Amino acid sequence: MFGLHYLCTLESLILMEEVTYQGLTFEPYIKRDDIAARVQSLAAEIKRDYEGMAPLFLCVLNGSFIFAADLFRACDLHDAEITFVRFKSYEGMSSTGQVKQVMGLTEDLTGRDVLIVEDIIDSGVTATQLREELDKHNPKSVKMVSLLFKPEALKIGSAPEYVGFEIPNKFILGYGLDLDGLARNLPDIYVLKKD
Ligand code: IMP
Ligand code: MG
């Protein structure tokens, strides 16, 4: 059993296997070893900047939970804490369309150094709304780390302070990122394949 499993894993790495979800084909894009290496170097940068401080990592569910778990451990900051928020979306009555509300923010952020942990910054709408919401809670500082950033897709706000990978404006999944809830458990990141 172990031998078969090992061969399959090795084969998938060598052959760069495609995956299919909801009739769409995705091809390997960022492999697990490259993700792990980038997480380590991001963590080293964050550890240097927050050394001697007691930052509060704010993981934005659901997409960021795998990245946040890896990054939080890799940062190895003695006094760091982590907490989790999510956006509740609902259709607004106004012409602006979707209205979002931050759920689960129970910590007192007054005077805290907050580090938002995001999976991906696309239009920048989520990040901007979150930063505006956090500012109401009088934190000492707010920075953001995002594993992925699509500069071409950005419509509002600015680039995160820490970025893992800048990528083109293409749909990706895996390592926490989903397609309608699926594919979060893929250890590698995949990109939608052109026909
Ligand atoms: P925003 O457009 O920057 O507000 O991004 C909103 C959310 O869309 C992100 O936090 C992700 O959950 C999701 N998202 C954006 N781009 C992708 C993608 O390429 N794959 C999967 N989810 C994405
Ligand atoms: Mg997200």
mmCIF file of C-alpha atoms and ligand atoms in Angstrom:
data_model
loop_
_atom_site.group_PDB
_atom_site.id
_atom_site.type_symbol
_atom_site.label_atom_id
_atom_site.label_comp_id
_atom_site.label_asym_id
_atom_site.label_seq_id
_atom_site.Cartn_x
_atom_site.Cartn_y
_atom_site.Cartn_z
ATOM 1 C CA MET A 1 0.000 0.000 0.000
ATOM 2 C CA PHE A 2 2.736 2.391 0.982
ATOM 3 C CA GLY A 3 4.674 1.636 -2.200
ATOM 4 C CA LEU A 4 1.647 2.260 -4.422
ATOM 5 C CA HIS A 5 0.825 5.484 -2.631
ATOM 6 C CA TYR A 6 4.418 6.682 -2.961
ATOM 7 C CA LEU A 7 4.485 5.878 -6.678
ATOM 8 C CA CYS A 8 1.230 7.780 -7.254
ATOM 9 C CA THR A 9 2.572 10.835 -5.459
ATOM 10 C CA LEU A 10 5.807 10.722 -7.402
ATOM 11 C CA GLU A 11 3.927 10.217 -10.659
ATOM 12 C CA SER A 12 1.640 13.179 -10.065
ATOM 13 C CA LEU A 13 4.635 15.407 -9.430
ATOM 14 C CA ILE A 14 6.526 14.230 -12.497
ATOM 15 C CA LEU A 15 3.584 14.158 -14.923
ATOM 16 C CA MET A 16 2.087 17.437 -13.594
ATOM 17 C CA GLU A 17 -1.405 15.977 -13.629
ATOM 18 C CA GLU A 18 -4.420 18.056 -14.495
ATOM 19 C CA VAL A 19 -7.534 18.147 -12.282
ATOM 20 C CA THR A 20 -11.174 18.629 -13.270
ATOM 21 C CA TYR A 21 -13.934 20.380 -11.297
ATOM 22 C CA GLN A 22 -17.427 21.133 -12.596
ATOM 23 C CA GLY A 23 -16.326 20.314 -16.125
ATOM 24 C CA LEU A 24 -13.411 22.747 -16.040
ATOM 25 C CA THR A 25 -9.795 21.606 -16.415
ATOM 26 C CA PHE A 26 -7.011 23.045 -14.281
ATOM 27 C CA GLU A 27 -3.276 22.537 -14.710
ATOM 28 C CA PRO A 28 -0.539 22.699 -12.048
ATOM 29 C CA TYR A 29 0.667 26.238 -11.481
ATOM 30 C CA ILE A 30 2.562 26.594 -8.193
ATOM 31 C CA LYS A 31 3.888 23.387 -6.689
ATOM 32 C CA ARG A 32 3.805 22.592 -2.983
ATOM 33 C CA ASP A 33 7.579 22.907 -2.575
ATOM 34 C CA ASP A 34 7.567 26.385 -4.101
ATOM 35 C CA ILE A 35 4.626 27.408 -1.875
ATOM 36 C CA ALA A 36 6.457 26.074 1.186
ATOM 37 C CA ALA A 37 9.672 27.908 0.255
ATOM 38 C CA ARG A 38 7.805 31.192 -0.265
ATOM 39 C CA VAL A 39 5.914 30.776 3.024
ATOM 40 C CA GLN A 40 9.261 30.368 4.796
ATOM 41 C CA SER A 41 10.753 33.506 3.240
ATOM 42 C CA LEU A 42 7.589 35.561 3.907
ATOM 43 C CA ALA A 43 7.659 34.328 7.509
ATOM 44 C CA ALA A 44 11.289 35.368 7.887
ATOM 45 C CA GLU A 45 10.398 38.876 6.674
ATOM 46 C CA ILE A 46 7.385 39.108 9.024
ATOM 47 C CA LYS A 47 9.353 37.722 11.974
ATOM 48 C CA ARG A 48 12.012 40.379 11.421
ATOM 49 C CA ASP A 49 9.425 43.200 11.224
ATOM 50 C CA TYR A 50 7.391 42.042 14.265
ATOM 51 C CA GLU A 51 10.212 40.779 16.522
ATOM 52 C CA GLY A 52 9.569 41.744 20.153
ATOM 53 C CA MET A 53 5.938 42.647 19.369
ATOM 54 C CA ALA A 54 2.683 40.816 20.058
ATOM 55 C CA PRO A 55 0.926 40.846 16.675
ATOM 56 C CA LEU A 56 -2.580 39.519 16.174
ATOM 57 C CA PHE A 57 -2.848 37.483 12.983
ATOM 58 C CA LEU A 58 -6.338 37.868 11.527
ATOM 59 C CA CYS A 59 -7.138 34.953 9.243
ATOM 60 C CA VAL A 60 -9.903 35.642 6.729
ATOM 61 C CA LEU A 61 -11.952 32.448 6.326
ATOM 62 C CA ASN A 62 -12.431 30.286 4.463
ATOM 63 C CA GLY A 63 -9.737 30.572 1.805
ATOM 64 C CA SER A 64 -6.825 31.577 4.064
ATOM 65 C CA PHE A 65 -6.954 28.826 6.659
ATOM 66 C CA ILE A 66 -4.251 26.594 5.183
ATOM 67 C CA PHE A 67 -1.883 29.455 4.358
ATOM 68 C CA ALA A 68 -2.491 31.036 7.783
ATOM 69 C CA ALA A 69 -1.715 27.777 9.596
ATOM 70 C CA ASP A 70 1.565 27.340 7.711
ATOM 71 C CA LEU A 71 2.583 31.007 7.977
ATOM 72 C CA PHE A 72 1.662 31.381 11.658
ATOM 73 C CA ARG A 73 3.865 28.422 12.610
ATOM 74 C CA ALA A 74 6.711 29.492 10.330
ATOM 75 C CA CYS A 75 6.801 33.020 11.814
ATOM 76 C CA ASP A 76 7.628 31.549 15.228
ATOM 77 C CA LEU A 77 6.881 34.783 17.114
ATOM 78 C CA HIS A 78 6.665 34.125 20.877
ATOM 79 C CA ASP A 79 3.852 36.562 21.653
ATOM 80 C CA ALA A 80 1.824 36.257 18.428
ATOM 81 C CA GLU A 81 -1.884 35.356 18.541
ATOM 82 C CA ILE A 82 -4.279 34.308 15.799
ATOM 83 C CA THR A 83 -8.001 34.824 15.340
ATOM 84 C CA PHE A 84 -10.491 34.184 12.550
ATOM 85 C CA VAL A 85 -13.086 36.302 10.758
ATOM 86 C CA ARG A 86 -15.301 35.761 7.778
ATOM 87 C CA PHE A 87 -17.424 37.905 5.528
ATOM 88 C CA LYS A 88 -21.110 37.400 5.481
ATOM 89 C CA SER A 89 -22.394 38.381 2.056
ATOM 90 C CA TYR A 90 -25.939 39.336 1.246
ATOM 91 C CA GLU A 91 -27.675 41.171 -1.538
ATOM 92 C CA GLY A 92 -28.054 44.842 -0.712
ATOM 93 C CA MET A 93 -31.053 46.928 -1.609
ATOM 94 C CA SER A 94 -28.897 49.572 -3.218
ATOM 95 C CA SER A 95 -27.601 49.627 -6.773
ATOM 96 C CA THR A 96 -24.095 48.919 -5.488
ATOM 97 C CA GLY A 97 -25.068 45.252 -5.333
ATOM 98 C CA GLN A 98 -23.440 43.026 -2.758
ATOM 99 C CA VAL A 99 -23.037 44.234 0.799
ATOM 100 C CA LYS A 100 -20.635 42.424 3.105
ATOM 101 C CA GLN A 101 -20.357 42.307 6.864
ATOM 102 C CA VAL A 102 -17.410 41.131 8.976
ATOM 103 C CA MET A 103 -18.396 38.249 11.269
ATOM 104 C CA GLY A 104 -16.568 36.844 14.285
ATOM 105 C CA LEU A 105 -14.470 39.818 15.332
ATOM 106 C CA THR A 106 -14.610 39.446 19.122
ATOM 107 C CA GLU A 107 -11.087 40.539 20.139
ATOM 108 C CA ASP A 108 -10.359 44.008 21.481
ATOM 109 C CA LEU A 109 -8.110 45.469 18.781
ATOM 110 C CA THR A 110 -7.329 48.695 20.629
ATOM 111 C CA GLY A 111 -3.583 49.324 20.421
ATOM 112 C CA ARG A 112 -2.935 45.970 18.708
ATOM 113 C CA ASP A 113 -0.634 45.334 15.769
ATOM 114 C CA VAL A 114 -2.948 43.470 13.394
ATOM 115 C CA LEU A 115 -1.712 41.403 10.471
ATOM 116 C CA ILE A 116 -4.522 40.397 8.099
ATOM 117 C CA VAL A 117 -3.842 37.029 6.449
ATOM 118 C CA GLU A 118 -5.515 36.675 3.046
ATOM 119 C CA ASP A 119 -5.344 33.937 0.434
ATOM 120 C CA ILE A 120 -5.700 36.184 -2.617
ATOM 121 C CA ILE A 121 -6.288 39.823 -3.509
ATOM 122 C CA ASP A 122 -8.337 40.064 -6.682
ATOM 123 C CA SER A 123 -10.477 43.231 -7.072
ATOM 124 C CA GLY A 124 -9.319 44.452 -3.659
ATOM 125 C CA VAL A 125 -12.923 44.972 -2.496
ATOM 126 C CA THR A 126 -12.758 42.478 0.391
ATOM 127 C CA ALA A 127 -9.412 43.793 1.656
ATOM 128 C CA THR A 128 -10.565 47.409 1.489
ATOM 129 C CA GLN A 129 -13.812 46.703 3.363
ATOM 130 C CA LEU A 130 -11.927 44.762 6.019
ATOM 131 C CA ARG A 131 -9.341 47.499 6.542
ATOM 132 C CA GLU A 132 -12.139 50.103 6.874
ATOM 133 C CA GLU A 133 -13.914 47.910 9.433
ATOM 134 C CA LEU A 134 -10.727 47.297 11.447
ATOM 135 C CA ASP A 135 -9.866 51.003 11.563
ATOM 136 C CA LYS A 136 -13.059 51.559 13.593
ATOM 137 C CA HIS A 137 -11.543 49.369 16.351
ATOM 138 C CA ASN A 138 -8.506 51.647 16.935
ATOM 139 C CA PRO A 139 -5.676 49.195 16.257
ATOM 140 C CA LYS A 140 -2.101 50.464 16.582
ATOM 141 C CA SER A 141 -1.239 49.198 13.113
ATOM 142 C CA VAL A 142 -2.838 47.157 10.337
ATOM 143 C CA LYS A 143 -0.846 45.357 7.657
ATOM 144 C CA MET A 144 -1.814 42.627 5.258
ATOM 145 C CA VAL A 145 -0.107 39.514 3.959
ATOM 146 C CA SER A 146 -1.618 37.764 0.946
ATOM 147 C CA LEU A 147 -0.281 34.565 -0.521
ATOM 148 C CA LEU A 148 -1.424 35.641 -4.000
ATOM 149 C CA PHE A 149 -2.032 39.011 -5.633
ATOM 150 C CA LYS A 150 -3.502 39.766 -9.074
ATOM 151 C CA PRO A 151 -2.275 43.334 -9.814
ATOM 152 C CA GLU A 152 -4.164 43.486 -13.132
ATOM 153 C CA ALA A 153 -7.475 42.770 -11.369
ATOM 154 C CA LEU A 154 -7.085 45.392 -8.618
ATOM 155 C CA LYS A 155 -9.910 47.970 -8.735
ATOM 156 C CA ILE A 156 -9.738 49.480 -5.246
ATOM 157 C CA GLY A 157 -7.097 49.850 -2.534
ATOM 158 C CA SER A 158 -3.417 49.104 -2.802
ATOM 159 C CA ALA A 159 -1.098 46.119 -2.854
ATOM 160 C CA PRO A 160 -0.728 44.194 0.421
ATOM 161 C CA GLU A 161 2.401 44.942 2.460
ATOM 162 C CA TYR A 162 3.540 41.323 2.030
ATOM 163 C CA VAL A 163 2.833 39.301 -1.121
ATOM 164 C CA GLY A 164 3.716 35.666 -1.740
ATOM 165 C CA PHE A 165 3.228 35.522 -5.498
ATOM 166 C CA GLU A 166 2.063 38.117 -8.038
ATOM 167 C CA ILE A 167 -0.004 36.292 -10.637
ATOM 168 C CA PRO A 168 -1.850 37.239 -13.844
ATOM 169 C CA ASN A 169 -5.630 37.707 -13.826
ATOM 170 C CA LYS A 170 -6.516 34.013 -14.119
ATOM 171 C CA PHE A 171 -8.712 31.774 -11.955
ATOM 172 C CA ILE A 172 -6.761 29.500 -9.653
ATOM 173 C CA LEU A 173 -7.555 26.911 -6.978
ATOM 174 C CA GLY A 174 -5.958 24.625 -4.394
ATOM 175 C CA TYR A 175 -4.065 25.225 -1.118
ATOM 176 C CA GLY A 176 -7.231 26.668 0.449
ATOM 177 C CA LEU A 177 -8.627 28.371 -2.672
ATOM 178 C CA ASP A 178 -11.872 26.943 -3.982
ATOM 179 C CA LEU A 179 -14.327 26.618 -6.803
ATOM 180 C CA ASP A 180 -17.763 26.612 -5.137
ATOM 181 C CA GLY A 181 -16.251 25.026 -2.028
ATOM 182 C CA LEU A 182 -14.249 22.363 -3.873
ATOM 183 C CA ALA A 183 -10.484 21.848 -4.310
ATOM 184 C CA ARG A 184 -9.377 23.553 -1.089
ATOM 185 C CA ASN A 185 -7.592 20.330 -0.094
ATOM 186 C CA LEU A 186 -5.249 20.207 -3.098
ATOM 187 C CA PRO A 187 -1.657 20.608 -1.820
ATOM 188 C CA ASP A 188 -0.590 22.425 -5.019
ATOM 189 C CA ILE A 189 -2.091 25.489 -6.719
ATOM 190 C CA TYR A 190 -3.722 24.982 -10.139
ATOM 191 C CA VAL A 191 -4.753 27.424 -12.878
ATOM 192 C CA LEU A 192 -7.716 27.231 -15.240
ATOM 193 C CA LYS A 193 -6.543 25.762 -18.523
ATOM 194 C CA LYS A 194 -7.243 27.508 -21.802
ATOM 195 C CA ASP A 195 -9.013 25.274 -24.379
HETATM 196 P P1 IMP B 1 -11.535 40.418 -3.975
HETATM 197 O O1 IMP B 1 -12.074 40.516 -5.379
HETATM 198 O O2 IMP B 1 -10.131 40.988 -3.883
HETATM 199 O O3 IMP B 1 -12.474 41.051 -2.982
HETATM 200 O O4 IMP B 1 -11.433 38.866 -3.627
HETATM 201 C C1 IMP B 1 -12.512 38.230 -3.019
HETATM 202 C C2 IMP B 1 -12.307 36.767 -2.841
HETATM 203 O O5 IMP B 1 -12.522 36.141 -4.104
HETATM 204 C C3 IMP B 1 -10.962 36.224 -2.395
HETATM 205 O O6 IMP B 1 -10.740 36.339 -1.010
HETATM 206 C C4 IMP B 1 -11.105 34.785 -2.814
HETATM 207 O O7 IMP B 1 -11.836 34.069 -1.832
HETATM 208 C C5 IMP B 1 -11.910 34.903 -4.093
HETATM 209 N N1 IMP B 1 -11.043 34.786 -5.280
HETATM 210 C C6 IMP B 1 -10.519 35.756 -6.034
HETATM 211 N N2 IMP B 1 -9.801 35.268 -7.055
HETATM 212 C C7 IMP B 1 -9.866 33.914 -6.926
HETATM 213 C C8 IMP B 1 -9.301 32.813 -7.687
HETATM 214 O O8 IMP B 1 -8.578 32.970 -8.688
HETATM 215 N N3 IMP B 1 -9.598 31.562 -7.228
HETATM 216 C C9 IMP B 1 -10.380 31.344 -6.133
HETATM 217 N N4 IMP B 1 -10.914 32.330 -5.409
HETATM 218 C C10 IMP B 1 -10.653 33.611 -5.803
HETATM 219 MG MG MG B 2 -10.647 34.932 0.734
#
